[in-house]
XYZ file of C-alpha atoms in Angstrom:
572
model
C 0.000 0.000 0.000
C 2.873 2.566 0.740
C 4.201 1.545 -2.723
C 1.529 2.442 -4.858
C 1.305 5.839 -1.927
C 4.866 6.902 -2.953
C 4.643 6.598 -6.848
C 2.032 9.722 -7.135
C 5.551 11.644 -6.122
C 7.148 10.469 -9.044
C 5.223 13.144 -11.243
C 6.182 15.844 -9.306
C 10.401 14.489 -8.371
C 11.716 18.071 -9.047
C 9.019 19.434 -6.637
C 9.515 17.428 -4.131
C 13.444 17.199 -3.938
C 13.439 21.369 -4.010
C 11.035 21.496 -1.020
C 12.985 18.686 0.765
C 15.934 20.590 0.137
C 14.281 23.881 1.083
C 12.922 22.021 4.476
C 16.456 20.726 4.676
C 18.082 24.195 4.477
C 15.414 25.856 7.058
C 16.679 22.516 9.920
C 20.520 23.637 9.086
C 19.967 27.365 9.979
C 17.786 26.467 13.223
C 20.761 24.170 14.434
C 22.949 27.337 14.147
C 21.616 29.967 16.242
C 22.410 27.862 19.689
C 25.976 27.444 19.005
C 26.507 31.635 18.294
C 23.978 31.857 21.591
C 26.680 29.751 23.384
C 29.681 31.796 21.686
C 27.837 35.093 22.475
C 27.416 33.985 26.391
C 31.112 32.588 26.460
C 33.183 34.363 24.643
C 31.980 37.627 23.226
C 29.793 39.463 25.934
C 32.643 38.643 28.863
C 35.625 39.798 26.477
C 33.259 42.654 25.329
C 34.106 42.181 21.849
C 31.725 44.124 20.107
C 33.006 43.551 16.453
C 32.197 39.977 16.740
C 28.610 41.392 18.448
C 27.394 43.103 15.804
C 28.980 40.905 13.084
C 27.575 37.527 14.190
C 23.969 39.465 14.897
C 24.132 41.043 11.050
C 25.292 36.964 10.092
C 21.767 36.009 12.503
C 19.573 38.693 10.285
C 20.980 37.212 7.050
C 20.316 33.637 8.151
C 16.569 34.391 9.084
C 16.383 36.064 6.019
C 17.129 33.194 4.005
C 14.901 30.959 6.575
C 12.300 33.472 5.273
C 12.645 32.493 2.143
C 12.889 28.785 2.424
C 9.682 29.120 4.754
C 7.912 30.660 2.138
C 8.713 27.831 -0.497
C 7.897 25.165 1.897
C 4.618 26.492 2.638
C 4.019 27.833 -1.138
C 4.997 25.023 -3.461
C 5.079 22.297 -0.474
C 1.270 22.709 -0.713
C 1.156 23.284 -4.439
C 2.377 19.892 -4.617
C 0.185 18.189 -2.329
C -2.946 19.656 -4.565
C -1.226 17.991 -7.459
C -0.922 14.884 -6.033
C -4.624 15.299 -4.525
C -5.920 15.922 -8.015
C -3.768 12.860 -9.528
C -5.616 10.757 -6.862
C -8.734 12.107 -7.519
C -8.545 11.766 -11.661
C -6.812 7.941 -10.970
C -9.735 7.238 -8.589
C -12.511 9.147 -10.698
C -11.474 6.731 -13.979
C -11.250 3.617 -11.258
C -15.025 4.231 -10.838
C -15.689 4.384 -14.274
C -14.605 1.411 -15.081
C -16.567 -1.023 -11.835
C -19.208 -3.161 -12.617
C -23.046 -1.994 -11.553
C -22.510 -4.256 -8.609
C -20.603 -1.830 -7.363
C -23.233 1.145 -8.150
C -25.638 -1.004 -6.702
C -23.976 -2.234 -3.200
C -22.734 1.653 -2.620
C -24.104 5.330 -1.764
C -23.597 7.900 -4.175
C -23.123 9.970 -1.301
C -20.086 7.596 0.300
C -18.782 7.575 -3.072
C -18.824 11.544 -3.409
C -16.913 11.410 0.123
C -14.231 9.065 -1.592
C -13.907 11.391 -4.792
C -13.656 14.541 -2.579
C -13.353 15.109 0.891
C -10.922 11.529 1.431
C -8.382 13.115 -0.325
C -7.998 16.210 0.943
C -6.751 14.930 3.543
C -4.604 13.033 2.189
C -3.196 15.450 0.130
C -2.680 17.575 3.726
C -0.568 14.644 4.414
C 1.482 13.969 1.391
C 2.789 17.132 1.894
C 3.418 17.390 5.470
C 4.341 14.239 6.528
C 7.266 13.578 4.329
C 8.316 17.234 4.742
C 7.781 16.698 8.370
C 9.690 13.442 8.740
C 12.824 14.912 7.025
C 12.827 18.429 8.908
C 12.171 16.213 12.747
C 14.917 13.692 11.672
C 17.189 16.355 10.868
C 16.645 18.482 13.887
C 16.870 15.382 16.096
C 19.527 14.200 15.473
C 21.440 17.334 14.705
C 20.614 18.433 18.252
C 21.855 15.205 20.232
C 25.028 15.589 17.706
C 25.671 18.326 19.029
C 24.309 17.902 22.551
C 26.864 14.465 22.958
C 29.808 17.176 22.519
C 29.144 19.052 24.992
C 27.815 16.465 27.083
C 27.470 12.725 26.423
C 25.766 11.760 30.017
C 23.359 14.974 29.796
C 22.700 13.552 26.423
C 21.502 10.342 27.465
C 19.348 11.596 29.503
C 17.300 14.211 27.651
C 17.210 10.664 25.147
C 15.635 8.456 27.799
C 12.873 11.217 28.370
C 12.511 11.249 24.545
C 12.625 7.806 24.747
C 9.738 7.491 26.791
C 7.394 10.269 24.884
C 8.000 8.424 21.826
C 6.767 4.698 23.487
C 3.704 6.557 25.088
C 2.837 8.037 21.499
C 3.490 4.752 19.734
C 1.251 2.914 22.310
C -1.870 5.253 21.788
C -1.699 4.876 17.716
C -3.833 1.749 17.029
C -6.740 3.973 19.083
C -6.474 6.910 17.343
C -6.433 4.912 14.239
C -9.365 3.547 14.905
C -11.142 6.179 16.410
C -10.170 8.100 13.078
C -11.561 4.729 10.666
C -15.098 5.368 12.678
C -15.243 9.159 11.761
C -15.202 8.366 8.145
C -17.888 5.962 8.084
C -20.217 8.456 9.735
C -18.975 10.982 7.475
C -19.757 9.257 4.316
C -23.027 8.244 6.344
C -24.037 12.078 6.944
C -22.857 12.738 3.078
C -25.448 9.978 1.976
C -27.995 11.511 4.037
C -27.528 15.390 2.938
C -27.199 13.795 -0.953
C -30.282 11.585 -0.444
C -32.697 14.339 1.213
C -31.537 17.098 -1.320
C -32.281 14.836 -4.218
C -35.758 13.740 -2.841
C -36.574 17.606 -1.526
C -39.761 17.840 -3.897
C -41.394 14.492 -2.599
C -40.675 15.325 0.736
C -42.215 18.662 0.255
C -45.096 16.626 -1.344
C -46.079 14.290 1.680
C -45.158 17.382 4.188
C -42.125 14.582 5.499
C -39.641 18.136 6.659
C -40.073 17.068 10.058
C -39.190 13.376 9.560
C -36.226 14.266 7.033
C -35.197 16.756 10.136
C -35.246 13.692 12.328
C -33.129 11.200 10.200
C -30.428 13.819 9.417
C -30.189 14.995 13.106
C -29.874 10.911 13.923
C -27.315 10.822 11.980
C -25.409 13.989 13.015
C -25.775 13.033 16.311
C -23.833 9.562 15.579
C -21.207 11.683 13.179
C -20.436 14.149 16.097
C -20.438 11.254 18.626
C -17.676 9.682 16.645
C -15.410 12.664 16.298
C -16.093 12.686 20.203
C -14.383 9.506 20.444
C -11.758 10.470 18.016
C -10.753 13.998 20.170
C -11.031 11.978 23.362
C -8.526 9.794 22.238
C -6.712 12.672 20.713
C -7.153 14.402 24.420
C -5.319 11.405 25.979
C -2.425 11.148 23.499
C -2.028 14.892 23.458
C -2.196 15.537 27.404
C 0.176 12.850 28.030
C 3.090 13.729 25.392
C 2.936 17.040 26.792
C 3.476 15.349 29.859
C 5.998 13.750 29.268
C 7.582 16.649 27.516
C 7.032 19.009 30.776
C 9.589 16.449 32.477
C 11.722 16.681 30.071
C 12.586 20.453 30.309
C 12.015 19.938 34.668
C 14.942 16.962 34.020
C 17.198 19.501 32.055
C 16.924 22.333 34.468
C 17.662 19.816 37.151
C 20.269 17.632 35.668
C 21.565 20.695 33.890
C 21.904 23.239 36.873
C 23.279 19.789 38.779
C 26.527 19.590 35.854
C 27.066 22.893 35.970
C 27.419 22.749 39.910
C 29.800 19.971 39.596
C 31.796 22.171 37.073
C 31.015 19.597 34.284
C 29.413 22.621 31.828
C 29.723 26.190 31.643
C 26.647 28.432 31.699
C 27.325 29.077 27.840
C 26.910 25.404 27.470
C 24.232 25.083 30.111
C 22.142 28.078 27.932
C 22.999 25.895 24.582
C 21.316 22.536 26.388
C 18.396 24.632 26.788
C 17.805 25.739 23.218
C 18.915 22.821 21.824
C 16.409 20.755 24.050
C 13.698 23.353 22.870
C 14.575 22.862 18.755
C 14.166 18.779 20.134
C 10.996 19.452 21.164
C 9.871 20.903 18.301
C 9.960 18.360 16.404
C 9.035 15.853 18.372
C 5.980 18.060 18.970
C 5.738 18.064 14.891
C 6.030 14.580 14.569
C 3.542 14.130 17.120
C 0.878 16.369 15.456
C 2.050 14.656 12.205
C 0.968 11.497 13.651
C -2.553 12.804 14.013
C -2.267 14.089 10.230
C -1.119 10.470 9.589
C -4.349 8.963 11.363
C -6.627 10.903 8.825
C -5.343 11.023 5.863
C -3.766 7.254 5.945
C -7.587 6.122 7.215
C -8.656 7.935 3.692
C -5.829 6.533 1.418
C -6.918 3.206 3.181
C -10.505 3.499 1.023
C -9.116 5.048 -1.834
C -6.561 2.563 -2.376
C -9.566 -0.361 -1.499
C -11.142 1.333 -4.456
C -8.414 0.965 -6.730
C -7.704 -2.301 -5.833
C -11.013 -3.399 -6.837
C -10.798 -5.406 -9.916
C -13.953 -5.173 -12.220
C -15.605 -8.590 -13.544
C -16.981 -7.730 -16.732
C -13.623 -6.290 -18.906
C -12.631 -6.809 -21.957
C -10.201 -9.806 -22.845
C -6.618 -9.728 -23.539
C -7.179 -10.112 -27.473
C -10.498 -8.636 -27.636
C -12.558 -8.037 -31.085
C -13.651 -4.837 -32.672
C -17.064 -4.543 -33.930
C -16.092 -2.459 -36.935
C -18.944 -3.435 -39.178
C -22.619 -3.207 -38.117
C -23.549 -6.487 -36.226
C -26.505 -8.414 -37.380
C -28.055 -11.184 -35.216
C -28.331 -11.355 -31.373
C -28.825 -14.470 -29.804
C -29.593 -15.321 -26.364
C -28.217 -19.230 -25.723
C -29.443 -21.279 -22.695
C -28.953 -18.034 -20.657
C -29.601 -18.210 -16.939
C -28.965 -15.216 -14.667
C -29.567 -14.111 -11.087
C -28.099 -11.130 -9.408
C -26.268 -11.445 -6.425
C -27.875 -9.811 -4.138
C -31.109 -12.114 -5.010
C -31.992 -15.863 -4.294
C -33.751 -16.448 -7.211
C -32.984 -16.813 -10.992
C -34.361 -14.118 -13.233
C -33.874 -15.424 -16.296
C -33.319 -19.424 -16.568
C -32.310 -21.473 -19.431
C -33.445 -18.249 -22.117
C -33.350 -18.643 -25.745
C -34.164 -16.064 -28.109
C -32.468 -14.668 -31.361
C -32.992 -11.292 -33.147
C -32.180 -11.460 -36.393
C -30.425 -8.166 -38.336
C -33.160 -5.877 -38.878
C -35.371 -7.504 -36.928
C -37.523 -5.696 -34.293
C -38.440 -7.899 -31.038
C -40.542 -6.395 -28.579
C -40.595 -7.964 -24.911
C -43.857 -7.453 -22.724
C -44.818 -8.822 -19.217
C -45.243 -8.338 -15.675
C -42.932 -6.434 -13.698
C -39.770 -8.450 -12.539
C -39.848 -11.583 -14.921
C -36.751 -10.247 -16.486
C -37.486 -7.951 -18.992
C -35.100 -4.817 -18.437
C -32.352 -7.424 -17.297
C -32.369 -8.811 -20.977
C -31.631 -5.399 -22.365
C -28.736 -5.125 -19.869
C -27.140 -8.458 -20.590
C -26.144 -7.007 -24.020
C -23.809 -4.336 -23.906
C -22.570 -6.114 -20.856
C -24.348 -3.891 -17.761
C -24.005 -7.705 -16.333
C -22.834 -10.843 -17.596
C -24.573 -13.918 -17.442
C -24.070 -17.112 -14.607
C -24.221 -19.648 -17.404
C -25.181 -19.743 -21.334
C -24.154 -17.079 -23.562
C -25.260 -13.847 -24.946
C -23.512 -13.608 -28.815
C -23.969 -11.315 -31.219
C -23.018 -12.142 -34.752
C -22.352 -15.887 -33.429
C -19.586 -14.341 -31.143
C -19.966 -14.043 -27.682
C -20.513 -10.469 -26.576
C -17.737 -11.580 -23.693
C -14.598 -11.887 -26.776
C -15.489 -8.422 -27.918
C -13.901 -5.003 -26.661
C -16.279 -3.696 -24.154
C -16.191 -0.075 -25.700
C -16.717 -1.301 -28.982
C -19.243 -3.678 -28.022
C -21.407 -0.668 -26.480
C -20.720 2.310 -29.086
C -22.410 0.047 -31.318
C -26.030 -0.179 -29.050
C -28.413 2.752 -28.188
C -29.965 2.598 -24.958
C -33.051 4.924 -24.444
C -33.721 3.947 -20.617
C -36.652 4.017 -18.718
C -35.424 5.790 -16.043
C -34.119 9.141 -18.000
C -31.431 10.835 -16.703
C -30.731 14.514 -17.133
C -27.611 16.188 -16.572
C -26.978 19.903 -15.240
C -26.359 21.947 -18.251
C -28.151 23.202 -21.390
C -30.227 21.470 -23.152
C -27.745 21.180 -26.319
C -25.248 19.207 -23.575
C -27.450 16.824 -23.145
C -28.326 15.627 -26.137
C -24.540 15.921 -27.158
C -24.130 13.142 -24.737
C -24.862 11.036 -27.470
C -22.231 11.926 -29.498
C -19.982 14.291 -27.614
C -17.955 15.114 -30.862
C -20.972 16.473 -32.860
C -21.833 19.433 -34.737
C -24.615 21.765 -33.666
C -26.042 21.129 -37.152
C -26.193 17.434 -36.320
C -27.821 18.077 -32.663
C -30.180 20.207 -34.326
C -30.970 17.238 -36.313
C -31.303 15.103 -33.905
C -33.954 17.529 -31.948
C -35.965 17.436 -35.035
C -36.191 13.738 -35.214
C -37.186 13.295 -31.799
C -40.186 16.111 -32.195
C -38.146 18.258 -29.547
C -36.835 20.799 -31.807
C -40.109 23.277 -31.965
C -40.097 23.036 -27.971
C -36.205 23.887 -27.619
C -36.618 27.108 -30.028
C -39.412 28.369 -27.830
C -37.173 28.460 -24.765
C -35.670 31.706 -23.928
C -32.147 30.503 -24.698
C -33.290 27.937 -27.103
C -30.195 24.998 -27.048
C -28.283 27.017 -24.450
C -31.485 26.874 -21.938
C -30.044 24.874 -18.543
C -32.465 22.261 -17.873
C -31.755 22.524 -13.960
C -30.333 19.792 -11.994
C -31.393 16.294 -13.475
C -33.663 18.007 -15.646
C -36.113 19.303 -12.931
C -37.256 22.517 -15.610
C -38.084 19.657 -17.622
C -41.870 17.522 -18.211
C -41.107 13.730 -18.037
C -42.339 13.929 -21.776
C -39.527 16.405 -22.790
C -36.774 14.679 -20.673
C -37.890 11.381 -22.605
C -37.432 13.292 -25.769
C -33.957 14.239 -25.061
C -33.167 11.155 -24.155
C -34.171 9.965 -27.496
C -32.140 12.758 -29.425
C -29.053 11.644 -28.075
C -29.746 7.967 -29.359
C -30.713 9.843 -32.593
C -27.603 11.369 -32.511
C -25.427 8.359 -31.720
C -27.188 6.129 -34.392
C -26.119 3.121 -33.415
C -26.452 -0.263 -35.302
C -28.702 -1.994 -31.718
C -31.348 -0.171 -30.630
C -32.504 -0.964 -26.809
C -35.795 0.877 -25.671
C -36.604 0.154 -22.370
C -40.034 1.638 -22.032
C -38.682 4.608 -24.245
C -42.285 6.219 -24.432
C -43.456 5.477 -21.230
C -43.619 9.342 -20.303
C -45.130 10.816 -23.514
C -48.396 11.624 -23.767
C -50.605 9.912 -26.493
C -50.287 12.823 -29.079
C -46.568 12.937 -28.948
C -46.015 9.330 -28.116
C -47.778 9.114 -31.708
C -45.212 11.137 -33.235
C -42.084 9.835 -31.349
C -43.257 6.004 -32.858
C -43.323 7.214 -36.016
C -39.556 8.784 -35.824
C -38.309 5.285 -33.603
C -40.043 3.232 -36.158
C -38.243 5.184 -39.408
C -34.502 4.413 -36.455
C -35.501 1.503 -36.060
C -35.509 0.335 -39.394
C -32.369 -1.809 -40.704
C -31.526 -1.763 -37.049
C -31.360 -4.563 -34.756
C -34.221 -3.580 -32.286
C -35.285 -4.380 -28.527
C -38.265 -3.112 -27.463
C -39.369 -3.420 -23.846
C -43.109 -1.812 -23.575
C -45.614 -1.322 -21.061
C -47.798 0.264 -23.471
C -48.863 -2.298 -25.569
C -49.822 -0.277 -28.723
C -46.674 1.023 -29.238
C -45.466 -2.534 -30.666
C -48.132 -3.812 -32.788
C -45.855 -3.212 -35.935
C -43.149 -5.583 -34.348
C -41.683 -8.505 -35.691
C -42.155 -10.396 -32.603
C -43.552 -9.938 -29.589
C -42.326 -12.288 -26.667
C -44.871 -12.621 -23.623
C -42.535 -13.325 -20.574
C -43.412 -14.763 -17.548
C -41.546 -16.052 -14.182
C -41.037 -19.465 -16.353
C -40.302 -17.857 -19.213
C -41.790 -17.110 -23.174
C -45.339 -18.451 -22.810
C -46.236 -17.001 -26.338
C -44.835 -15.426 -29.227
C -45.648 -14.677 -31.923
C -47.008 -11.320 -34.275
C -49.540 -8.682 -32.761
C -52.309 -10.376 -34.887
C -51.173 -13.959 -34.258
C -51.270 -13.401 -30.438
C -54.188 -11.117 -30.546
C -55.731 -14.184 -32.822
C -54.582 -16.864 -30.055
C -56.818 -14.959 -27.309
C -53.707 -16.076 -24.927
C -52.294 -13.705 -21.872
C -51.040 -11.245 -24.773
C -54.653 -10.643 -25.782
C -56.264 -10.229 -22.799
C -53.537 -7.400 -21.769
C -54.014 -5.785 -24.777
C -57.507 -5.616 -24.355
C -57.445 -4.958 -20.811
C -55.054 -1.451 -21.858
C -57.533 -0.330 -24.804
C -60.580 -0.542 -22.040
C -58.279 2.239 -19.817
């Protein structure tokens, strides 16, 4: 894990090696000023040499001056290059995403996933600056000082170390806690994330059953259990911080002691005695920055802990080492023994499924809810893959094929449309991102949304509002459909695709995705069943599978299940 931690520094070597050096430079000059303190005490106030005075104290100003400076670039460009690495984690994690199965989409929050993508790694970035910075600078100054400190006096020296000692056991002893402590405030804080994201996105329907006060009452549950956690987390904080300060309150009663002690025996001078004291102050330092490092170390290591559990994750359904490219436009899909279930069920949606689509062909798929009908359309372009049995298209199975190529060849008009914030033009360039506006125009006009656009104040540039809220459900179907009209794509896939217009445009929308559809492999899931009586074949579907099949007049004709739902929708 600290591997794959320490390569995001390799984009940013010069960076780093500057600000080491910088942080390296700033340890040097501290290390300094105690041994001119000891000359000044010694040597230059008794003898009254004021050249040496004045010259050392000008040497002093130019030091600081260059400490300034070094300060400055450690601070500056120390934390410039912890944003870079921040935003190479993010972009690394953000294409990580991108590539996981639904399962993933399905088993986690949006909201915990938005925590991931953003507030994880600011922490972390707060600590891949820092803490290497910080571990250089402390090692330096250590053991600089006790350098230093064993010349003048070994004995002393030990024993400021065994005090040292001892702070560093007590702060290695209370690490696991904080750790822990620190894992527990990230769950709630992807928890409270969830919450905020969840509420927010469902404001209108809690507005609609007057639910404010029982929204008020989940999110202040969980707040309560968020700030309950960081109460754990600060009271273990309070204990490791109370005692190392502790400990380091000894250490300067043990100097004063020990120290005034040697210099009664006549074993240091008071230049020397003076020079124990600042040098046992620039030890404290950093172990008081290493300490407070640790804590930086317990946050942002708990977050590089998930985000490198995300990019560990390996995704089932890729494409193979030596995959095909579907460079022509495909012609048959076949569906071959197929059984699937998803994981988080017990049961089998589909079992031992056969059906083909021939090229051209358009195959509408009707039934109750749950007996498998939107799962079909998603076994295609590979949303899932199947437990056993294959899915092939063109007598290959969808599995050999490159998984980009295998879905820039299908159009998927969902029934669950989704609208992104921006203008309208945006979203129907989703469908083909590299499209002219002649083309999107086009593509308006097919999908009877053209006239509607141009009466909007900023006609293609109108924002739609987030997920499309300024939008009817009829009008956010339409885009949807522009952006497969845009994409024109051999396989169409309409899962319920007019479900939301109303019958005058859902008239003029089957007229357009009949003239797509033709020449085009077609899927047609339906809940309204007149939208498919010009289909090649209509498959009934049940929890044991086809139970008819046939034409709209053939089943009509039959007076089966198919019949008796059509009839039952013409009576509504």
């Amino acid at each position: 894990m600290l591997k794959t931690f320490i390569k995001y520094y390799k984009n940013h070597r010069l960076l780093f090696i500057l600000d080491s050096l910088a942080a390296v430079s700033m340890s040097g000059l501290n290390l300094a000023f105690p041994l001119i303190a000891k000359e000044f005490i010694n040597n230059y106030i008794p003898n009254e040499n004021l050249t040496m005075i004045f010259t050392f104290g000008a040497i002093l100003i130019g030091m600081y001056l260059m400490r300034m400076g070094f300060n400055y670039f450690v601070n500056y460009y120390g934390h410039v290059m912890g944003t870079r690495i921040e935003r190479d984690m993010r972009i690394d994690l953000f294409k990580k995403i991108q590539t996981l199965d639904s399962d993933y989409f399905d088993d986690h929050k949006t909201g915990s996933i938005m925590t991931h993508i953003v507030g994880h790694l600011r922490d972390i970035s707060e600590m891949a600056h820092h803490v290497p910075e910080n571990l250089l600078v402390s090692t330096i100054m250590i053991l600089g000082s006790f350098t230093i400190l064993a010349f003048i006096h070994p004995l002393f020296t030990l024993i400021v170390f065994a005090f040292i000692l001892m702070l560093v056991l007590y702060s290695a002893t209370r690490r696991k806690k904080m750790m822990a402590a620190s894992r527990k405030t990230r769950k709630t804080h992807e928890e409270i994330n969830s919450e905020v994201e969840n509420s927010i996105g469902g404001i209108r329907l809690t507005k609609a059953f007057t639910n404010e006060e029982f929204e008020i009452q989940k999110f202040t549950r969980v707040t309560n259990q968020y700030q309950e956690s960081f109460g754990d987390f600060y009271k273990q904080m309070g204990i490791f911080s109370s005692g190392t300060n502790w400990f380091i309150d000894l250490l300067y009663v043990a100097v004063l002691v020990f120290g005034g002690y040697f210099v009664y025996l006549g074993q240091m001078d008071i230049g020397e005695y003076f020079a124990f004291f600042l040098f046992v102050g620039y030890l404290i330092q950093p172990v008081r920055t290493l300490i407070s490092t640790m804590e930086q170390v317990q946050k942002g290591w708990s977050g590089y802990e998930k985000f490198y559990n995300t990019m560990m994750i390996q995704p089932k359904i890729t494409s193979p080492e030596n995959p095909l490219t579907l460079e022509s436009s495909p012609r048959d899909i076949e569906f071959r023994n197929v059984t699937f279930q998803y994981e988080t069920s017990r049961n089998h949606i589909l079992k031992n499924f056969n059906v083909t689509v021939k090229q051209g062909q358009k195959i509408a798929l009707v039934g109750e809810t749950g007996v498998g009908k939107s799962t079909i359309s998603k076994l295609i372009p590979r949303f899932y893959d199947v437990n056993e049995g294959e899915v092939l298209l063109d007598g290959v199975n969808v599995k050999e094929y490159d998984i980009y190529s295998l879905r820039s060849s299908i159009g998927h008009v969902q029934q669950d449309v989704y609208i992104y914030y921006g203008s309208v033009k945006d979203n129907i360039l989703y469908g083909k991102p590299e499209a002219t506006f002649e083309e999107v125009v086009e593509a308006a006009k097919k999908a009877n949304i053209h006239d509607f656009i141009m009466s909007l104040e900023n006609g293609y540039e109108t924002l739609v509002g987030e997920r499309g809220v300024k939008l009817s459900g009829g009008q956010k179907q339409r885009v949807s459909i522009s952006r497969v009209f845009l994409k024109n794509p051999p396989i169409l896939i309409l899962d319920e695709a007019t479900s939301s217009l109303d019958n005058v445009t859902e008239k003029l929308i089957q007229k357009a995705l009949d003239n797509l559809s033709d020449g085009r492999t077609t899927l047609v899931i339906a809940h309204r069943l007149s939208t498919i009586s010009n289909a090649d074949e209509i498959l009934v579907l049940t929890e044991d599978g086809i139970s008819e099949r046939g034409t709209h007049k053939e089943l009509i004709k039959n007076d089966g299940y198919y019949s008796k739902l059509y009839n039952a929708s013409l009576e509504i």
